[in-house]
mmCIF file with all atom_site columns, C-alpha atoms in Angstrom:
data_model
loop_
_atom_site.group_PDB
_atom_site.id
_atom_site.type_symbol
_atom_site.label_atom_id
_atom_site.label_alt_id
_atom_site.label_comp_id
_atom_site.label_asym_id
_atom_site.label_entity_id
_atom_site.label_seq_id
_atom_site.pdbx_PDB_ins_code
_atom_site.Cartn_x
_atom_site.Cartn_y
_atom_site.Cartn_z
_atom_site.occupancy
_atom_site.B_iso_or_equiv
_atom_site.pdbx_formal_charge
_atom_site.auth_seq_id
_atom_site.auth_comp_id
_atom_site.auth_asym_id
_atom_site.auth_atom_id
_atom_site.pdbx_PDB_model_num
ATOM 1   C CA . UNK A 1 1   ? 29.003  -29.301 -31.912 1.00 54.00 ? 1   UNK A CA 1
ATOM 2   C CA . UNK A 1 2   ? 25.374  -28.160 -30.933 1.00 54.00 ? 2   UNK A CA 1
ATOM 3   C CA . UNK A 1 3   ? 22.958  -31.343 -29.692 1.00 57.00 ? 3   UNK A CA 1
ATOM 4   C CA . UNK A 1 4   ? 20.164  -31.489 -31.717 1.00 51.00 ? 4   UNK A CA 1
ATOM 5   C CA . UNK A 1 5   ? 18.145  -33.565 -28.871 1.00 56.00 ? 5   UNK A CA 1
ATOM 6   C CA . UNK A 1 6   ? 18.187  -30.719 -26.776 1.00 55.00 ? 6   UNK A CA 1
ATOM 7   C CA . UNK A 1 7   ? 18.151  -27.896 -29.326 1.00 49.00 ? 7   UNK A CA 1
ATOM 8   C CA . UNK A 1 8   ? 14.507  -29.842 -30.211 1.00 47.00 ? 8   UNK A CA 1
ATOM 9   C CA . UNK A 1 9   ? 13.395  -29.958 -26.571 1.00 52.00 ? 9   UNK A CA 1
ATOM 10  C CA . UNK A 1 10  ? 13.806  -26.664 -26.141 1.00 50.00 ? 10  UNK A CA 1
ATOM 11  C CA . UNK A 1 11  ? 11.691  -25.550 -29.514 1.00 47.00 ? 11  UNK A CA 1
ATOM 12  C CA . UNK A 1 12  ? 8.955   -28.075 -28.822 1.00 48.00 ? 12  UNK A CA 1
ATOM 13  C CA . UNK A 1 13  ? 8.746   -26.945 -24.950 1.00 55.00 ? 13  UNK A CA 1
ATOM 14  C CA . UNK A 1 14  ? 8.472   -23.276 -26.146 1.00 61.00 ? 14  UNK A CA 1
ATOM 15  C CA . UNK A 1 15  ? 5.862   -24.423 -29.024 1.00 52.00 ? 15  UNK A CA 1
ATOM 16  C CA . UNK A 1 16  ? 3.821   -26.179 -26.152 1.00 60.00 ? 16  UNK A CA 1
ATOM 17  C CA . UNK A 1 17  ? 3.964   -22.921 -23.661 1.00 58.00 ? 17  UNK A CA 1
ATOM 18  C CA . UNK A 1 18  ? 2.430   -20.784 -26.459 1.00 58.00 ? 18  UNK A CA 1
ATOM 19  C CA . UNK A 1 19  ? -0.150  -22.742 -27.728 1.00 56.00 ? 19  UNK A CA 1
ATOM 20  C CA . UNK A 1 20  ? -1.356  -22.675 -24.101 1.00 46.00 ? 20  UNK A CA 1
ATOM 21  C CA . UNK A 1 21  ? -1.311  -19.112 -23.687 1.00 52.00 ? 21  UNK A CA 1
ATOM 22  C CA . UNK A 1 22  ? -3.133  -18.535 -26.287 1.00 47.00 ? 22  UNK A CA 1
ATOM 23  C CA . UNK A 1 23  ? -5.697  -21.256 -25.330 1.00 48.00 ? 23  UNK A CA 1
ATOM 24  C CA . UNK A 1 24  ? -6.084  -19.722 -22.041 1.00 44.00 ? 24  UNK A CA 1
ATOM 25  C CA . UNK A 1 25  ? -6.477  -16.474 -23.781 1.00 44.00 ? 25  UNK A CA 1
ATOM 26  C CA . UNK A 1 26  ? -9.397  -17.654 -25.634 1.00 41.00 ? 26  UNK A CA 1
ATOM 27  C CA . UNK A 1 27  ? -10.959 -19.404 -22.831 1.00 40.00 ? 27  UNK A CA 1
ATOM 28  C CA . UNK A 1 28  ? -10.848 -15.737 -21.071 1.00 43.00 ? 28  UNK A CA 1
ATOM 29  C CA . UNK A 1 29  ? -12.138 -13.814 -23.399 1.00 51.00 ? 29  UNK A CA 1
ATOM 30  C CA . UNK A 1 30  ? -15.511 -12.217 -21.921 1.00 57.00 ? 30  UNK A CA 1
ATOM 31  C CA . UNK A 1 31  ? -18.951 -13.198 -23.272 1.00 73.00 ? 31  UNK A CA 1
ATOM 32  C CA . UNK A 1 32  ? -20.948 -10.414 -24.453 1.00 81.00 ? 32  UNK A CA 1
ATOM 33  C CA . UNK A 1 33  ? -24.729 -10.371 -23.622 1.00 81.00 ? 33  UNK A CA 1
ATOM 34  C CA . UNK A 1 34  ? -27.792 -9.331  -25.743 1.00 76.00 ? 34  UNK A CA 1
ATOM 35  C CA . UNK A 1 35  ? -29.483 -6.340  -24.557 1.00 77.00 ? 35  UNK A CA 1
ATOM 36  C CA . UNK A 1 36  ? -32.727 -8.512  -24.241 1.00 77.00 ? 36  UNK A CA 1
ATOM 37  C CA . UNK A 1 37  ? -31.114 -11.017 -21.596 1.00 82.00 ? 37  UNK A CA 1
ATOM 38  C CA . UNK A 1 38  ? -31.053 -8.242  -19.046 1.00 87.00 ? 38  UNK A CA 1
ATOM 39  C CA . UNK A 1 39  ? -33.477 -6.008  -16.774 1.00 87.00 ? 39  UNK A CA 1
ATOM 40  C CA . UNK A 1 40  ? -33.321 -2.350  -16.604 1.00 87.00 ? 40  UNK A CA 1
ATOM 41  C CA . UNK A 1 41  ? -34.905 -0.770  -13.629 1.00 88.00 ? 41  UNK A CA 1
ATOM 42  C CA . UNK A 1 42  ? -33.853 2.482   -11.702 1.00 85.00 ? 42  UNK A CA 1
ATOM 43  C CA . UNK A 1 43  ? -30.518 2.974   -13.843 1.00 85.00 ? 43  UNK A CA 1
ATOM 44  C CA . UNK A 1 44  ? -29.262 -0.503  -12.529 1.00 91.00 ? 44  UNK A CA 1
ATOM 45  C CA . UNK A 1 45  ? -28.795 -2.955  -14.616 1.00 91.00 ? 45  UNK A CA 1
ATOM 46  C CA . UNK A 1 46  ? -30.166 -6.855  -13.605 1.00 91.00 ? 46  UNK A CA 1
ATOM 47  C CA . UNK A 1 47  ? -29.418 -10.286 -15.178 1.00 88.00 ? 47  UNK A CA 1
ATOM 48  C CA . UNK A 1 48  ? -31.341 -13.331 -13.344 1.00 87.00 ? 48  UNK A CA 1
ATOM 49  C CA . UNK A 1 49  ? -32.421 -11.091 -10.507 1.00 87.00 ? 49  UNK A CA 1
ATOM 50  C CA . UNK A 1 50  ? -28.331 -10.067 -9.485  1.00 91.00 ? 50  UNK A CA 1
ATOM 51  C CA . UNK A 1 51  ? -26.517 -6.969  -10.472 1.00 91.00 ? 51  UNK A CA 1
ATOM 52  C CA . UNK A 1 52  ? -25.399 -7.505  -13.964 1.00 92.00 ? 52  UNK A CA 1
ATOM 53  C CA . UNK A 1 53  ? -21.141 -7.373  -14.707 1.00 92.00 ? 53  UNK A CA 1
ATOM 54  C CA . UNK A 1 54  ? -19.701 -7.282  -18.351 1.00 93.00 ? 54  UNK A CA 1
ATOM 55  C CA . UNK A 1 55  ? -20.821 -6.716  -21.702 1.00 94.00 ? 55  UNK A CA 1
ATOM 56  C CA . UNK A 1 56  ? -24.082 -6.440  -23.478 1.00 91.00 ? 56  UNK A CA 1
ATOM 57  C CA . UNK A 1 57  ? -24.684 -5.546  -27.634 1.00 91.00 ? 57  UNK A CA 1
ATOM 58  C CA . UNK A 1 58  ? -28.092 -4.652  -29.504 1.00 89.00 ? 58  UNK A CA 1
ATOM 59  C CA . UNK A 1 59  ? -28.362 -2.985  -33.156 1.00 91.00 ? 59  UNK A CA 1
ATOM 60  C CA . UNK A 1 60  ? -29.900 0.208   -33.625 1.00 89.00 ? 60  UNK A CA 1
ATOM 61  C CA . UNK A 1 61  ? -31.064 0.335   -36.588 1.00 90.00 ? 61  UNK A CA 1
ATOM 62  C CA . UNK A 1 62  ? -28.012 0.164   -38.465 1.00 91.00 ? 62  UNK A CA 1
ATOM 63  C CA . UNK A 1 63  ? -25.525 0.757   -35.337 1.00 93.00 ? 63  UNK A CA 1
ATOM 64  C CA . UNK A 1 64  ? -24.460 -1.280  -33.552 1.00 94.00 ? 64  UNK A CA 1
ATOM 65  C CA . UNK A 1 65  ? -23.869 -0.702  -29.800 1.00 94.00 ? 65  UNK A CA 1
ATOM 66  C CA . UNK A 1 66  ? -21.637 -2.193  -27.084 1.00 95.00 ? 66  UNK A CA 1
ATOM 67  C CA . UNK A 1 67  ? -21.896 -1.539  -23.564 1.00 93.00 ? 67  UNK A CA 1
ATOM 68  C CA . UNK A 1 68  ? -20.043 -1.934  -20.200 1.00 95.00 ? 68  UNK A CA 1
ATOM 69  C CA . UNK A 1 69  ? -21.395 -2.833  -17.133 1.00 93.00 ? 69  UNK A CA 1
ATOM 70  C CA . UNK A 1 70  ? -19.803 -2.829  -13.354 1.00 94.00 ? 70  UNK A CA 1
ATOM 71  C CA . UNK A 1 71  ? -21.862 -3.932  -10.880 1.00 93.00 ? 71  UNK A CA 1
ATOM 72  C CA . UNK A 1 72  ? -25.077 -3.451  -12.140 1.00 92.00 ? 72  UNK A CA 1
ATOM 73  C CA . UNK A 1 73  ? -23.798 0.494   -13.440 1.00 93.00 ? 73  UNK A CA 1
ATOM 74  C CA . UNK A 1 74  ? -23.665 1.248   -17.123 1.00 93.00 ? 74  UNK A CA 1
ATOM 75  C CA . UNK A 1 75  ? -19.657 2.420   -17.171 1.00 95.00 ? 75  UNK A CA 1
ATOM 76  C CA . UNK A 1 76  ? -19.117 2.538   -21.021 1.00 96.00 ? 76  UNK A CA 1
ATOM 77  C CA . UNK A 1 77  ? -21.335 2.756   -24.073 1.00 95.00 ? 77  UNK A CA 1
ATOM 78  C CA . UNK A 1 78  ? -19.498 2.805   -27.579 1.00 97.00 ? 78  UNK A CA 1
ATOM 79  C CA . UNK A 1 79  ? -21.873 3.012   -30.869 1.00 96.00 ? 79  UNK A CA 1
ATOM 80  C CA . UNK A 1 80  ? -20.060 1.745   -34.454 1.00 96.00 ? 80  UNK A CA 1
ATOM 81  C CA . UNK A 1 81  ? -21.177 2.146   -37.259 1.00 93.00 ? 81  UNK A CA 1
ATOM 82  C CA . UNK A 1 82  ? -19.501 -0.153  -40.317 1.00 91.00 ? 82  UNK A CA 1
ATOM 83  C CA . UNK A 1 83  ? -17.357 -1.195  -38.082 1.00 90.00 ? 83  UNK A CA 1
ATOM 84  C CA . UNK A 1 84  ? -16.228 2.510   -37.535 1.00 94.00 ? 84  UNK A CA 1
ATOM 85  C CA . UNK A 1 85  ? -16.776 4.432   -33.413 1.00 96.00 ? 85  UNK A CA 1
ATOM 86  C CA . UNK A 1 86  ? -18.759 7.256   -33.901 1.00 96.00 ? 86  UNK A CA 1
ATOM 87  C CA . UNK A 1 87  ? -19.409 7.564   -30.073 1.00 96.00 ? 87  UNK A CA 1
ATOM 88  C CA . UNK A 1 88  ? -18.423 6.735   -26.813 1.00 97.00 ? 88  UNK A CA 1
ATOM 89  C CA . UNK A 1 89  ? -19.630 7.797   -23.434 1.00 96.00 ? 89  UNK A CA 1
ATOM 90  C CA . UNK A 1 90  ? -18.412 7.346   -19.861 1.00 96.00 ? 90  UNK A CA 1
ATOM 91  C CA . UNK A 1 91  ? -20.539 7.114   -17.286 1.00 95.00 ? 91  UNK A CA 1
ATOM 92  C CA . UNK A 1 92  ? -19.773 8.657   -13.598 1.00 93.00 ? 92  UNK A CA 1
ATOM 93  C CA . UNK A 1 93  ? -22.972 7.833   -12.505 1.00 89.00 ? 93  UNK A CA 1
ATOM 94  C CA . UNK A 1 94  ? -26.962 7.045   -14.130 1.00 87.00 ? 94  UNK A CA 1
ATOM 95  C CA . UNK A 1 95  ? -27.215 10.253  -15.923 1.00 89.00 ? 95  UNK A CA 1
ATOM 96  C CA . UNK A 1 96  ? -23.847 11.752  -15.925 1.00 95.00 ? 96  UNK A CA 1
ATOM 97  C CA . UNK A 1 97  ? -20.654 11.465  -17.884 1.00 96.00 ? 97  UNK A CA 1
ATOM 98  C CA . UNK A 1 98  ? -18.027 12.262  -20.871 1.00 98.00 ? 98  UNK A CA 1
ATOM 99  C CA . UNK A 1 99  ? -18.964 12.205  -23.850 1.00 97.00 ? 99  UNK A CA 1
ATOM 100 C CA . UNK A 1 100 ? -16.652 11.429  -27.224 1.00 98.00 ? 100 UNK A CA 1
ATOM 101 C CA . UNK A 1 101 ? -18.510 12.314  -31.208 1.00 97.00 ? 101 UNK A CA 1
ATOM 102 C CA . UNK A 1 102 ? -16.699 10.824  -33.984 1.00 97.00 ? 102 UNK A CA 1
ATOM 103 C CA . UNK A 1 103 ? -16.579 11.112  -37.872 1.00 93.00 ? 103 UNK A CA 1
ATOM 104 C CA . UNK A 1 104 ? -17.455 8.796   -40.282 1.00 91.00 ? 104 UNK A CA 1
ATOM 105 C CA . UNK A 1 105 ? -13.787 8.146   -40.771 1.00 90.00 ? 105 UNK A CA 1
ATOM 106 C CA . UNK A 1 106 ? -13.724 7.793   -37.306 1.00 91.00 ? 106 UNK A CA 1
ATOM 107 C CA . UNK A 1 107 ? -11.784 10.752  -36.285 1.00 94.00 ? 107 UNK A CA 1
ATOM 108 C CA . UNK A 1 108 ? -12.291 13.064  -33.168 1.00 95.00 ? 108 UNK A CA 1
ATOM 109 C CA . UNK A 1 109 ? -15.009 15.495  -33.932 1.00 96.00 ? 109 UNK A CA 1
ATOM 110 C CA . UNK A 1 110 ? -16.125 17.074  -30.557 1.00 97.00 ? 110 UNK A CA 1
ATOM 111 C CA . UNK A 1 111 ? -15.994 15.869  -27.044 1.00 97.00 ? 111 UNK A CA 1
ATOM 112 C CA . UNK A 1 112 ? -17.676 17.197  -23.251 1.00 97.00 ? 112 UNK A CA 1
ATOM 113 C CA . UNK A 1 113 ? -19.599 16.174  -20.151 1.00 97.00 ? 113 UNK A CA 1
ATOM 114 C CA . UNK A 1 114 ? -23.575 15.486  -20.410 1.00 96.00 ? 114 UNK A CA 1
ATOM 115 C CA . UNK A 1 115 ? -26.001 15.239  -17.804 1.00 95.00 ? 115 UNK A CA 1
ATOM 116 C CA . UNK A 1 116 ? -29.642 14.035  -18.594 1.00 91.00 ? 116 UNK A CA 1
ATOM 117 C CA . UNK A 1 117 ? -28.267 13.441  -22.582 1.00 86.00 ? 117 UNK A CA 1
ATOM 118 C CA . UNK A 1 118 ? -27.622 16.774  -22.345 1.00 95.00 ? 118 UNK A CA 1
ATOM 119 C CA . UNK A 1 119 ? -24.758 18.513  -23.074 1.00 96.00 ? 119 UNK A CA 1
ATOM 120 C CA . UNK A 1 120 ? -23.087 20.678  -20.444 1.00 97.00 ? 120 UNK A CA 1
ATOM 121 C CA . UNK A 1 121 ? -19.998 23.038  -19.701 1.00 97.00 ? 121 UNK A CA 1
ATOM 122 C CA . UNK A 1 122 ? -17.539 23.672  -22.511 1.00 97.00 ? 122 UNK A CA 1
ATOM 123 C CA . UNK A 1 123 ? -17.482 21.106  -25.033 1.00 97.00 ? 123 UNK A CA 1
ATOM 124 C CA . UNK A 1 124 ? -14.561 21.019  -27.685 1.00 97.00 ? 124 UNK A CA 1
ATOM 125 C CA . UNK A 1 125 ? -15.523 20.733  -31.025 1.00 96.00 ? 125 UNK A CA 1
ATOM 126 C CA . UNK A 1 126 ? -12.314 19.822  -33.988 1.00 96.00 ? 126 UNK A CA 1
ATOM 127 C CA . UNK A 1 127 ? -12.543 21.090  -37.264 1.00 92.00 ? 127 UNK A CA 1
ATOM 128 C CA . UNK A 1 128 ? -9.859  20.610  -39.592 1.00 87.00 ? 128 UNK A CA 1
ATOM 129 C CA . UNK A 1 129 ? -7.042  21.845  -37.949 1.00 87.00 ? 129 UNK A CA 1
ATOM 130 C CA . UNK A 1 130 ? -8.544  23.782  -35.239 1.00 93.00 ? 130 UNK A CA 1
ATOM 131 C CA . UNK A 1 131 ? -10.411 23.464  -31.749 1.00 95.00 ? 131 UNK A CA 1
ATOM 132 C CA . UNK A 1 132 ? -13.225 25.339  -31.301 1.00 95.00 ? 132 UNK A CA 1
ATOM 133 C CA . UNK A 1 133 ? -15.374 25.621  -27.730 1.00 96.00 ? 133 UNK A CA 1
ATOM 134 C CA . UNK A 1 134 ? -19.086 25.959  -27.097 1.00 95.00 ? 134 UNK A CA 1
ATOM 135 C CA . UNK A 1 135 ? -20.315 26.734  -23.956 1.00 96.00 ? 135 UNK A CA 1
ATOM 136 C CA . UNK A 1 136 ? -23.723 24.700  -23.150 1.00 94.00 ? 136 UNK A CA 1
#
């Protein structure tokens, strides 16, 4: 015969553990910044006179961009548009990085390095079912 008293302790410690997880989960959850909060000056990035860490958002025009920061370094810069990534870019340093283009369906359309928002070296450009490569 099973005992319900502890078959209900279990349940209602397990119920208990969860909720909590997902409270701390929600209490973790990073706030994101508005791009007019923060300083930019010599590729660093500033927020009340300290290197700046996390995430900062602004619209242009009608895309919307999110951005990661490390240490007062622009790391990651993603640009939606309708809730759809039409570009990302990785930074290795101020000027310099890896660039991703999407579609408007959000699929991978061509991808290289850029220096200066400029590309560089052999970028790879998809095209229905083929890969194509243009040397810049």
């Amino acid at each position: 015969m099973v005992n319900l008293k502890s078959t209900l302790k279990v349940v209602v410690s397990r119920h208990i553990i969860i909720k909590l997880i997902f409270i701390s989960i929600l209490l973790s959850c990073a706030k994101i910044n508005s791009k007019s909060e923060l300083i930019f000056k010599d590729c660093k990035v500033y927020i009340n006179g300290k290197f700046f860490s996390g995430k900062f958002e602004f619209y242009k025009g009608d895309k919307y961009i999110l951005s990661n920061v490390r240490k007062g370094i622009l790391k990651i810069e993603k640009t939606f548009k309708n809730n759809t990534l039409l570009m990302e870019k990785s930074y290795d340093d101020c000027e310099n990085g890896f660039q991703r283009i999407y579609d408007a369906q959000g699929k991978l359309y061509s991808e290289g390095s850029f220096s200066s928002n400029k590309r560089i070296g052999i970028w790879k450009n998809y095209i229905k079912d083929s890969v194509y490569f243009i040397k810049y």
